[in-house]
Coordinates of C-alpha atoms (C1' of nucleotides) in Angstrom, one line a residue:
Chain A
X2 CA 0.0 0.0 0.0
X3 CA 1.6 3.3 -1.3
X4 CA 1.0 6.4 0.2
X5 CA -0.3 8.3 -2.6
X6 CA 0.6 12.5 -2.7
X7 CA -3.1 14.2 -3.4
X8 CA -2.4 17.3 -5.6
X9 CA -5.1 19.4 -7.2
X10 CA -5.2 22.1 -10.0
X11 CA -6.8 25.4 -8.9
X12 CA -10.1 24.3 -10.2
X13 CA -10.2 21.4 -8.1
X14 CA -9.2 23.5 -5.1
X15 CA -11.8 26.3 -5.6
X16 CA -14.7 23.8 -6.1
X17 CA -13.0 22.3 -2.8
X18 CA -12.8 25.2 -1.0
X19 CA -15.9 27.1 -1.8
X20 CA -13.8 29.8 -3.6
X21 CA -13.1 31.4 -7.3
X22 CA -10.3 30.4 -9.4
X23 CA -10.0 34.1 -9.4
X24 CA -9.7 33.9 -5.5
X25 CA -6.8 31.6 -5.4
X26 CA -4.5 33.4 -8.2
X27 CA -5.0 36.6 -6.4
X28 CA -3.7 34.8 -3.4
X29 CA -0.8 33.4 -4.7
X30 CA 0.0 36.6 -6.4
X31 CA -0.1 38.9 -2.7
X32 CA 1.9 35.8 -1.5
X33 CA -0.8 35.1 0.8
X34 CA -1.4 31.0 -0.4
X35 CA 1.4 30.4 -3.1
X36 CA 1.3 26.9 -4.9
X37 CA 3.3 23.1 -3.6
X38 CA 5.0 24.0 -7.3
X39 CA 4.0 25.4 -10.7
X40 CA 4.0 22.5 -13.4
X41 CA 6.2 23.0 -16.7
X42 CA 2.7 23.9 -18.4
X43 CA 2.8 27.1 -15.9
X44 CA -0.8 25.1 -14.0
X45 CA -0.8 25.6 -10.2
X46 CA -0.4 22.4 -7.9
X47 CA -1.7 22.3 -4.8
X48 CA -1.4 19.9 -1.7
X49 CA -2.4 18.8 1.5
X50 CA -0.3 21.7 3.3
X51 CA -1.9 24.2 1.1
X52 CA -5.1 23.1 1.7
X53 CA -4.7 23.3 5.6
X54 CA -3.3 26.5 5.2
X55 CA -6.4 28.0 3.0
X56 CA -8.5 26.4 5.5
X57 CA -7.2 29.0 8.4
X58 CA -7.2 31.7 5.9
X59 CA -10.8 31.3 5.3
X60 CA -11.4 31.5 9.4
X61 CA -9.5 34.6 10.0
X62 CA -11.9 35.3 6.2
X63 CA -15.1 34.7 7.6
X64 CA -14.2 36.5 10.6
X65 CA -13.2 39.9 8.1
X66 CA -9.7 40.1 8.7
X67 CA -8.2 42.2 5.8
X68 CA -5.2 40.0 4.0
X69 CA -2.4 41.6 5.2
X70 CA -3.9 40.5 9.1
X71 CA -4.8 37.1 7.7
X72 CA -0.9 36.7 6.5
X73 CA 0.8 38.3 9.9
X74 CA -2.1 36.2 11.9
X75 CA -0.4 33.1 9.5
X76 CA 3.1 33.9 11.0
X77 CA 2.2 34.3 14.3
X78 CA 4.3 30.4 15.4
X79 CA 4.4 27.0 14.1
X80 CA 1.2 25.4 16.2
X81 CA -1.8 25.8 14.1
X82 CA -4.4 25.3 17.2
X83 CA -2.5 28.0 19.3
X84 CA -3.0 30.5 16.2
X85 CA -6.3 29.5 16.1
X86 CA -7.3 29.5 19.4
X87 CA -5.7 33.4 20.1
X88 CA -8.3 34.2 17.4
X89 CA -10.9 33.1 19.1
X90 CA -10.7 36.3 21.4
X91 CA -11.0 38.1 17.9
X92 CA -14.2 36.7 17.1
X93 CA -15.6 37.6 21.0
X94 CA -14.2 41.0 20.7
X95 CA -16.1 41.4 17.2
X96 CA -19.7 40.0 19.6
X97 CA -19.0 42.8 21.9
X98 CA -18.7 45.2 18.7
X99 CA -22.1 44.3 18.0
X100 CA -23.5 44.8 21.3
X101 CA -21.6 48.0 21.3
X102 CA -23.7 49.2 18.2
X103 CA -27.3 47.9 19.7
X104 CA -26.1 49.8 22.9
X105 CA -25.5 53.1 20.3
X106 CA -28.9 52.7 18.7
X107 CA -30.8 52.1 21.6
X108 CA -29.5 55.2 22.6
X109 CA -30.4 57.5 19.6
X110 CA -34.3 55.6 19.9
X111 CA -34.4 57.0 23.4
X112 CA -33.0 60.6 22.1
X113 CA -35.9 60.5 19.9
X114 CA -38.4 59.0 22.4
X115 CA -37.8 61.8 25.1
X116 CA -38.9 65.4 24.6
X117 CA -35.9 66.9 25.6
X118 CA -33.8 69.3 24.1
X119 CA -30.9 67.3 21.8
X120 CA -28.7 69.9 20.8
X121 CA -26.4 69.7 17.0
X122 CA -23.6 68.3 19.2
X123 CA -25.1 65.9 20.7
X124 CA -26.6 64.1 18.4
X125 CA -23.3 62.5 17.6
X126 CA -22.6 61.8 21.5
X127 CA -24.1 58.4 21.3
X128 CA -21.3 57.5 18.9
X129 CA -18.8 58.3 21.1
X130 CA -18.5 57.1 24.8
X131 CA -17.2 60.2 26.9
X132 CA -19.4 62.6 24.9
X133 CA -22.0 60.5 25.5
X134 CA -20.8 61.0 29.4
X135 CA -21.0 64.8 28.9
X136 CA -23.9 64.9 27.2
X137 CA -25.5 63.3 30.6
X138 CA -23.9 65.3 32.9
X139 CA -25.2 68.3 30.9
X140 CA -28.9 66.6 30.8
X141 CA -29.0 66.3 34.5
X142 CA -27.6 70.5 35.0
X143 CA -30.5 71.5 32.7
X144 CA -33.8 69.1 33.7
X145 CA -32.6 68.8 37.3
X146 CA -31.9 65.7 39.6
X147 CA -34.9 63.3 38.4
X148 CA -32.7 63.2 35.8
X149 CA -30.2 60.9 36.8
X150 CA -32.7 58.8 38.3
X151 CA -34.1 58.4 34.5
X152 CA -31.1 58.3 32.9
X153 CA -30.2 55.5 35.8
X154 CA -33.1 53.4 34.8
X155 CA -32.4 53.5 31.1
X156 CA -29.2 52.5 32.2
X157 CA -30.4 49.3 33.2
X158 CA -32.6 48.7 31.1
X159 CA -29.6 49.1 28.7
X160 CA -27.4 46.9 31.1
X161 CA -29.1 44.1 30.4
X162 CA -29.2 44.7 26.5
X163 CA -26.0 42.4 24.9
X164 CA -23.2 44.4 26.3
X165 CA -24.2 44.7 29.8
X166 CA -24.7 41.4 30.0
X167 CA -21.5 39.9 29.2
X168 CA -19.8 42.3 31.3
X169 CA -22.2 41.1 33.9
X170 CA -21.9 37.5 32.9
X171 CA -18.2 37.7 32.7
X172 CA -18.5 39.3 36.8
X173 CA -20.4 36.6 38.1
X174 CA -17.7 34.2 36.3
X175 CA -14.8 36.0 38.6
X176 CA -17.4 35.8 41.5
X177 CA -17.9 32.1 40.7
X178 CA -14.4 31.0 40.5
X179 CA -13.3 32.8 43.7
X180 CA -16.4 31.2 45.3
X181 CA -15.3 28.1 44.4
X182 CA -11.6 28.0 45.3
X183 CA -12.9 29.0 48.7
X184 CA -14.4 25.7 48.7
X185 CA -12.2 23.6 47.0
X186 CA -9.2 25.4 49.5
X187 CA -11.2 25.4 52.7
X188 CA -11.5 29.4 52.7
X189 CA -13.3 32.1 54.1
X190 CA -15.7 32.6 51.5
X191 CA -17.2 35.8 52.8
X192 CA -15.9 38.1 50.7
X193 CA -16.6 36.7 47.5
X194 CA -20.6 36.3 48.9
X195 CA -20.8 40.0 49.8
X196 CA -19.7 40.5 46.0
X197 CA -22.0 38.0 45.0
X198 CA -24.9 40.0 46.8
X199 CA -24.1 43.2 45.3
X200 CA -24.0 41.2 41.8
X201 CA -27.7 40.1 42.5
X202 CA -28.7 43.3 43.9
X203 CA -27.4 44.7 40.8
X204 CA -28.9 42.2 38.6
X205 CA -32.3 42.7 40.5
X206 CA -32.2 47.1 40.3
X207 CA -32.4 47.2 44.0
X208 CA -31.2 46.1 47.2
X209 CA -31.2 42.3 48.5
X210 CA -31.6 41.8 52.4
X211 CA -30.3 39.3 53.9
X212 CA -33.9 37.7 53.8
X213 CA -33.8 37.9 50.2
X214 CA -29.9 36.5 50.0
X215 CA -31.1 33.2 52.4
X216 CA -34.1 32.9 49.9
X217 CA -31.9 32.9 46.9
X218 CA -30.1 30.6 48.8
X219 CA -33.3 28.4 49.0
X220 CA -33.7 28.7 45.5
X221 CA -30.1 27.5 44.6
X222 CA -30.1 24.5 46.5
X223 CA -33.9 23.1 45.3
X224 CA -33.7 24.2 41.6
X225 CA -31.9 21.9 38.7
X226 CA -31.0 24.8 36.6
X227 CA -28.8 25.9 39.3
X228 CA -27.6 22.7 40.7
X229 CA -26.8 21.6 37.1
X230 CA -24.4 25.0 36.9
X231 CA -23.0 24.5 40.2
X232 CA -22.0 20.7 40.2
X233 CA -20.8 21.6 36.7
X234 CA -18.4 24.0 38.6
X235 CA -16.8 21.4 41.2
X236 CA -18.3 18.8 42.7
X237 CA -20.8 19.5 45.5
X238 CA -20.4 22.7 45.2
X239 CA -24.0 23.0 44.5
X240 CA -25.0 21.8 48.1
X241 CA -21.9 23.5 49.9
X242 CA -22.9 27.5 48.3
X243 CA -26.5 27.2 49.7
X244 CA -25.3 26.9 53.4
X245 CA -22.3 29.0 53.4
X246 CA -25.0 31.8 51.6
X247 CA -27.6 31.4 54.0
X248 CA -24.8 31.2 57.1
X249 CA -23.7 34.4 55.3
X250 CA -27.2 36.1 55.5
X251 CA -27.6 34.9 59.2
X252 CA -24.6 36.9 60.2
X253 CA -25.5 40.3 58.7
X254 CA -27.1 43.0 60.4
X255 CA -30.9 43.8 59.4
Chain B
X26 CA -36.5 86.1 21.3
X27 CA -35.7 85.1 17.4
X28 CA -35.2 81.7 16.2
X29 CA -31.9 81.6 14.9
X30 CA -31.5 78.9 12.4
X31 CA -27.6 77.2 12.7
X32 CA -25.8 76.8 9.4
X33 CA -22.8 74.8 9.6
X34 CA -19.6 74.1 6.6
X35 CA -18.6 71.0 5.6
X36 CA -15.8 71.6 7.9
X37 CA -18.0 72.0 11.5
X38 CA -19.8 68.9 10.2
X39 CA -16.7 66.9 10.0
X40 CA -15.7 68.3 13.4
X41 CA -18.9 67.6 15.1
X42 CA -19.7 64.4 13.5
X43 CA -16.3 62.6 13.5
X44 CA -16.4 62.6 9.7
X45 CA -14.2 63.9 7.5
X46 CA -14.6 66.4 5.1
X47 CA -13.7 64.1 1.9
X48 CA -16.6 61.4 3.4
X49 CA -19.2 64.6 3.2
X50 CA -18.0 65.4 -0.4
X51 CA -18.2 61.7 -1.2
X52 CA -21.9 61.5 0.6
X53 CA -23.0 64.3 -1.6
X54 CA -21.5 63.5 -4.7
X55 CA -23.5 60.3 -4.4
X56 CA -26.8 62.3 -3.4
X57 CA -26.2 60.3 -0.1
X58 CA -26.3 63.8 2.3
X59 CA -26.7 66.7 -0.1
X60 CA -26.1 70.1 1.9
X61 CA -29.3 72.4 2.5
X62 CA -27.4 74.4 -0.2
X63 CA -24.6 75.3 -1.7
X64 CA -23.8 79.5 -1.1
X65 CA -22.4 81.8 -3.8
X66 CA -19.0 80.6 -3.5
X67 CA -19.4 77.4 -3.7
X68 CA -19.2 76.6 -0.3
X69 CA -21.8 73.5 1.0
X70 CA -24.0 75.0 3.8
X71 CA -25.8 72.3 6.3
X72 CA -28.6 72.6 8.8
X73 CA -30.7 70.7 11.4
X74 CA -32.1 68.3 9.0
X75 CA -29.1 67.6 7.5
X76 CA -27.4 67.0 10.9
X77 CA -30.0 64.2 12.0
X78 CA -29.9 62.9 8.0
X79 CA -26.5 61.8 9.0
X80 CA -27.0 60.8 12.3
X81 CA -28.7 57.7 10.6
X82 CA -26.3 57.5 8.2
X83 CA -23.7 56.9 11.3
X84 CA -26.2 54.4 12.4
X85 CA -26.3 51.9 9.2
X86 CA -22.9 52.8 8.7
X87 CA -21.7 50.8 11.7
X88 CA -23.8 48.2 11.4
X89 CA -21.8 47.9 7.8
X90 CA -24.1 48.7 5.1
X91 CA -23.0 49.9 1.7
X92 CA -24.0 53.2 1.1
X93 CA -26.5 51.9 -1.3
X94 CA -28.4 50.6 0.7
X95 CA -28.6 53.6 3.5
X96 CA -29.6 55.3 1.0
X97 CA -32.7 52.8 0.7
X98 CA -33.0 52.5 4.5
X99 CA -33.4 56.4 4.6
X100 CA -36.0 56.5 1.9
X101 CA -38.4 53.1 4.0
X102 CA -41.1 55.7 5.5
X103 CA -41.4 59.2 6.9
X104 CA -41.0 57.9 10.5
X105 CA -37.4 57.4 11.6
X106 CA -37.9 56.2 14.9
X107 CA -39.5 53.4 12.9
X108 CA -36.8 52.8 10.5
X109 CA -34.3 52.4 13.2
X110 CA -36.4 50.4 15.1
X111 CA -36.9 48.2 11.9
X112 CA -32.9 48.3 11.3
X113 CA -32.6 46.9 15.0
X114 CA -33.3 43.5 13.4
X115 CA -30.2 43.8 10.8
X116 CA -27.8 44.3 14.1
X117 CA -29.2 41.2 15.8
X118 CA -28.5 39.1 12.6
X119 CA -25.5 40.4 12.7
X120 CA -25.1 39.4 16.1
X121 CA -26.0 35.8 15.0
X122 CA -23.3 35.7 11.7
X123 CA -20.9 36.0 14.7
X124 CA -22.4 33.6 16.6
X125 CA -22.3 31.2 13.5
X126 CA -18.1 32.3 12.9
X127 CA -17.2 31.2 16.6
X128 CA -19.1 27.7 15.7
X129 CA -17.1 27.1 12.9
X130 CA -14.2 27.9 14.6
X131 CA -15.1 26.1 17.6
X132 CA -15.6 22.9 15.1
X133 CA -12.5 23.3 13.3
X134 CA -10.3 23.1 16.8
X135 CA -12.1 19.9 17.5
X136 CA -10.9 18.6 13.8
X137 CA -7.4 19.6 15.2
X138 CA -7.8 18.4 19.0
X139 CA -8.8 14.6 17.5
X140 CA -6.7 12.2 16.1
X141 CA -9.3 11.0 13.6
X142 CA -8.7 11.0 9.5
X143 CA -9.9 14.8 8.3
X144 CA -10.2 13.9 4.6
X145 CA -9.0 16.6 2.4
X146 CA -13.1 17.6 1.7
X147 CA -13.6 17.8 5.1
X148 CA -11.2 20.2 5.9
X149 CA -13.7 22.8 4.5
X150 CA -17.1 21.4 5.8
X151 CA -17.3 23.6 9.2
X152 CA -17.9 26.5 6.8
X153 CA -21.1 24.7 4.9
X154 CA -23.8 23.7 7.5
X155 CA -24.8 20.7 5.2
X156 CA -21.3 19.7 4.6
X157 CA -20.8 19.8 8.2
X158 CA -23.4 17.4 9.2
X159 CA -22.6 14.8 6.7
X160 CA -19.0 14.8 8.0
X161 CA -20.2 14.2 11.2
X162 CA -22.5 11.5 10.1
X163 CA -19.5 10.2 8.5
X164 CA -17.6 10.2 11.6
X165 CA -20.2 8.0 13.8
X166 CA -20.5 5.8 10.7
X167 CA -16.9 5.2 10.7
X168 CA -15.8 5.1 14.5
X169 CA -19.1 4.0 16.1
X170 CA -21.6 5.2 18.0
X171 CA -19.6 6.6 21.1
X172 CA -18.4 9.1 18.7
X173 CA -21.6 11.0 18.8
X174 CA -20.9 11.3 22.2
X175 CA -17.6 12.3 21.9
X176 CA -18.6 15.2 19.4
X177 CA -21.7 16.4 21.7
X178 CA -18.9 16.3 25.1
X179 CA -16.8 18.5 22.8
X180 CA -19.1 20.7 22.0
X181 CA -20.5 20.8 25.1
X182 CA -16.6 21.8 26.3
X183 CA -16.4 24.5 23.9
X184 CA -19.6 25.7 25.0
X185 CA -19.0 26.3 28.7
X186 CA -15.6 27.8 28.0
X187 CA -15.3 31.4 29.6
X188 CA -15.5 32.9 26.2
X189 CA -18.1 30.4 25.0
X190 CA -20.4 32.5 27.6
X191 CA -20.5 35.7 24.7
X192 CA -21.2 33.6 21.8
X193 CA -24.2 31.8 24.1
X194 CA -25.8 35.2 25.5
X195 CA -25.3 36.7 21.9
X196 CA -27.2 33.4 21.0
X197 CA -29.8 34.5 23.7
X198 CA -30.1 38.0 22.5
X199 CA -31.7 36.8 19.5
X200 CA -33.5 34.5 21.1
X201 CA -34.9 37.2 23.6
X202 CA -35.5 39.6 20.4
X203 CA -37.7 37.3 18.2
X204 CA -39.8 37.1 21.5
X205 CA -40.4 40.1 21.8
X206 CA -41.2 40.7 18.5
X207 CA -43.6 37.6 18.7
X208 CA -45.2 39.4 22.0
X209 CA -45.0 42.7 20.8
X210 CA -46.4 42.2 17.2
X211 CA -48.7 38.9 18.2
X212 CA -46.9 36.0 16.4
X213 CA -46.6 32.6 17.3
X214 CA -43.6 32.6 19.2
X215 CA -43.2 28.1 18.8
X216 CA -40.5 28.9 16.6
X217 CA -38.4 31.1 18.8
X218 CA -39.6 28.6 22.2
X219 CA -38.5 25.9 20.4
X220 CA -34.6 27.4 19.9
X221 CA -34.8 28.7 23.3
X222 CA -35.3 25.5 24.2
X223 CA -32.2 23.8 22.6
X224 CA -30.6 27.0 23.9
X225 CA -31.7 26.2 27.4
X226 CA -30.7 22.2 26.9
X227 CA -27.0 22.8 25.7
X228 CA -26.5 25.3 28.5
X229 CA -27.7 22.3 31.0
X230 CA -25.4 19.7 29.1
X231 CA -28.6 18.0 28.6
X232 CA -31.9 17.4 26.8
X233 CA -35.1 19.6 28.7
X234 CA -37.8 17.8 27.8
X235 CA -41.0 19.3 28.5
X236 CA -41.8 19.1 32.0
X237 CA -38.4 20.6 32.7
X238 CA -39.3 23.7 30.3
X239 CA -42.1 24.1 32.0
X240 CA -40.7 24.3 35.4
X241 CA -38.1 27.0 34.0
X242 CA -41.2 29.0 33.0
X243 CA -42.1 28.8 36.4
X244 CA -39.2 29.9 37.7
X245 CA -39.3 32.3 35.5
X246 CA -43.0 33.9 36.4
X247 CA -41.5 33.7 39.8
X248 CA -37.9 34.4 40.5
X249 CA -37.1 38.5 41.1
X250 CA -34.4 37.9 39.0
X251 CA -35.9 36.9 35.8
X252 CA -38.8 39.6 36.2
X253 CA -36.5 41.9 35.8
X254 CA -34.7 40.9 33.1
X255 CA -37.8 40.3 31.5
X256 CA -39.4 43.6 32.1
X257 CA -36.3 45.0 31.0
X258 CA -36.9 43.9 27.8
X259 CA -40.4 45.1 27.4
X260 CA -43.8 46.0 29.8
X261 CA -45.4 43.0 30.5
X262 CA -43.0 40.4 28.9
X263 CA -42.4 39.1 32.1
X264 CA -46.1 37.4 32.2
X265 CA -46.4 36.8 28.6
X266 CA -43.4 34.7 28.5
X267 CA -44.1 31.6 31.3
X268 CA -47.3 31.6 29.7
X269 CA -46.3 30.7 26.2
X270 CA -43.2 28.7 27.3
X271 CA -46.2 26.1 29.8
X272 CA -48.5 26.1 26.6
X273 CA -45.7 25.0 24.5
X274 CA -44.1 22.6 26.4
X275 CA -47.8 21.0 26.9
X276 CA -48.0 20.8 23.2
X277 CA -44.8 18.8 22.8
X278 CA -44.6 14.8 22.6
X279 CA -43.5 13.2 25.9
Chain C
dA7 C1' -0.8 93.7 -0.2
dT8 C1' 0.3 89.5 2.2
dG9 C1' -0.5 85.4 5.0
dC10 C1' -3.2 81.8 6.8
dG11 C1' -6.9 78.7 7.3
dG12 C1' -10.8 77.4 5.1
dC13 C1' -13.3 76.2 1.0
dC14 C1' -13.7 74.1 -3.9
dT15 C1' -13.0 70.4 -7.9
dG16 C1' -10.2 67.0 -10.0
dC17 C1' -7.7 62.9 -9.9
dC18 C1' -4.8 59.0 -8.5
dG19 C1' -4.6 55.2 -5.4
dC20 C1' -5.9 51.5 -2.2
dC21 C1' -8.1 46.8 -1.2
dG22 C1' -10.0 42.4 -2.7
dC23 C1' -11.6 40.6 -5.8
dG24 C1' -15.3 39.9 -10.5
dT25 C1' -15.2 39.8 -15.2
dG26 C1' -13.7 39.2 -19.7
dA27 C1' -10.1 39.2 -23.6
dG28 C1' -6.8 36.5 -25.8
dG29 C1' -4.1 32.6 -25.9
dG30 C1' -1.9 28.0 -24.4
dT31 C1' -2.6 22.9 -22.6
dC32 C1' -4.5 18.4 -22.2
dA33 C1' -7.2 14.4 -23.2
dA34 C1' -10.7 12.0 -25.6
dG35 C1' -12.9 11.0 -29.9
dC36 C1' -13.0 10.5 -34.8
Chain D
dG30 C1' -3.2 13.8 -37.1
dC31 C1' -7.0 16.9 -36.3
dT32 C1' -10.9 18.6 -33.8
dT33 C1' -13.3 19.7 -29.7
dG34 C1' -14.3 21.0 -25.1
dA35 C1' -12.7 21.8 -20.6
dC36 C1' -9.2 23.4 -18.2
dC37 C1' -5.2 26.4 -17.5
dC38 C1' -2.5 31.0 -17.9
dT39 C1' -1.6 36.4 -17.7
dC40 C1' -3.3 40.9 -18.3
dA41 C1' -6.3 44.6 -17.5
dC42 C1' -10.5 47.2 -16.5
dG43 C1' -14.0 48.0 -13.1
dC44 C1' -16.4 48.4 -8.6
dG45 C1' -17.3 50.7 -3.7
dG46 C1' -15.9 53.9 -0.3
dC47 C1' -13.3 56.7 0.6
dG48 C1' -7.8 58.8 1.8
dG49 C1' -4.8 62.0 0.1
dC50 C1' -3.0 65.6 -2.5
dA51 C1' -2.6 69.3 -6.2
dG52 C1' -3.9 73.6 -7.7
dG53 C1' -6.7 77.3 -7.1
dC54 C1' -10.5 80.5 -5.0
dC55 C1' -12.5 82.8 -0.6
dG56 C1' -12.6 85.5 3.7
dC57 C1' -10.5 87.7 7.4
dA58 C1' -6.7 89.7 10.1
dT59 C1' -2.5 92.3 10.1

DNA sequence: ATGCGGCCTGCCGCCGCGTGAGGGTCAAGC
DNA sequence: GCTTGACCCTCACGCGGCGGCAGGCCGCAT
């Protein structure tokens, strides 16, 4: 049984690939994905290596990396999974981008929903975040202090919109993991539960007494959504956070 | 008191918009944002109008539209709190083509991480949804059924990753979104229940079938937490939703 | 009158290909 | 050997959305 070398013409690879003919010679001629050789008749031969190559190209592609990133992106070291892997971050920063621009329009929808006054300037404050700072601070000067309360509320409706929550998501995933090396370690996890609270009183848009923090509490240890999460996390660590919550709450004032 | 009308040159539009002044040439040399007019000498003169003309412009702009087609978004109705609010829906697909990217990724470091045959076809079959499934309907076919495990643990991994979280509330987001439109326009929301669903099951690790979704619409008519989120979203959601999610999951087999 | 910063139009260039012109190569069939 | 059809090649123009610059006019201050 030979091994047999697979080489294909740049037709073959295109209908391959899912690319033009066109596609590939302008990548070869930028450097970007030159040939294994060029036959004697001048025809393009690709192999295996090229074809693992243009198969990264077309991730860092999809993702809309211009060709000169695709190439340094390419370069960046000789493990293929690493490479891809650091552009993985790429491809989350690019979801927050999005969020970012429903965060902009839902704030241009509110400029238009309100009857305040939106002066020249600040119709381009939304595009830019410290304008968009001023542009509050000036609100609340004109209309007075109900302002901020307003603005404040928008706010969270707003926090929750894509943005807000990954920021929140990714607060309750630092909350989580010191949570749970205070139970893997045999720490004081007191600290971390105080955060918690103020993540949950956040997440609620008010305050949670310690009432409320034991009845969470409750809620965590009965309910397979949670559990699910929280053995997911380390092992019974879904029956340990309920008690050390609810001890937690018992020792708090109020 | 007279009312002053505030004329603006190209160059205080650049300045105030974040522009430059060769974009606002371009934008009215392709009828995009002509000025309110030009003076004697020559010189392009802009007010109010044209000012919130291009604030919409900076709104499809980011979301990435050819100028084309702002120029078709501007002319959909006399209302332009509704053509933003109809443009909303272009950002949240947009939010899913990301979604859809980080899969593919996600699928192509599993081809690397395993030390099955990738045939030289398969290399590209993350990219084509169809393609994609036959390889992996290949891949049980070849190396048994425990491989269907193996791919759904993967997955699974890839899912709960810290960055997996973005992708899966992006996911969410759109879930959420078609929703709301299905509550706020009076559609049939099964569609939308039905991803949730699956949305709900791979966050678990698990199936849901429907007595599960139907405590989770308890919980959420019930839990302070999900209210709010709900709310946040729109009036009343937070009712609407555990309603539709029980009478779903009492139309489903099982 | 001069200088400076602003305005104007015109034009070349960039990036990543799509498209087509004109011509060579290869293999199968007659 | 010749013909035919599918494939290959290079070259070059074009597209969309501007960036950048040249050359020249405008308006205001000194």
């Amino acid at each position: 049984m030979s091994t047999r070398i697979t080489e294909y013409s740049v037709g073959d690879l295109a209908r391959l690939s899912g690319l033009t003919v066109r596609t590939l010679h302008h990548y070869h001629a930028v450097g970007l994905l030159p040939p294994a050789h060029v036959a004697a008749n001048g025809y393009r031969v690709y192999r295996r290596a090229e074809l693992e190559r243009l198969q990264e190209i077309l991730v860092y592609r999809q993702a809309g990396l211009p060709l000169a990133a695709i190439a340094e992106a390419l370069a960046g070291g000789p493990d293929r999974a690493a490479r891809l892997r650091r552009h993985r971050q790429t491809l989350v920063d690019r979801a927050r981008q999005v969020s970012a621009s429903l965060a902009t329009l839902d704030r241009i929808l509110e400029q238009l929903s309100g009857d305040r006054i939106v002066t020249d300037q600040d119709l381009y404050a939304p595009f830019d975040p410290a304008r968009q700072q001023a542009y509050e601070d000036w609100l609340i000067a004109t209309y007075g202090p109900e302002m901020a309360e307003a603005i404040a509320a928008s706010r969270a409706h707003l926090a929750t919109a894509p943005d807000g929550m990954a920021a929140r998501m990714a607060e309750l995933k630092t909350i989580e993991a010191d949570l749970v090396a205070a139970f893997t370690a045999g720490h004081d996890p007191a600290a971390a539960l105080a955060r918690h609270r103020d993540w949950v009183a956040a997440m609620w848009g008010r305050d949670c007494p310690p009432q409320a923090y034991a009845g969470l509490a409750d809620l965590y240890g009965a309910h397979a959504d949670f559990v699910a999460r929280y053995e997911a996390l380390a092992p019974k660590f879904s029956h340990w956070l309920p008690q050390v919550m609810r001890d937690w709450a018992a020792r708090q004032p109020g």
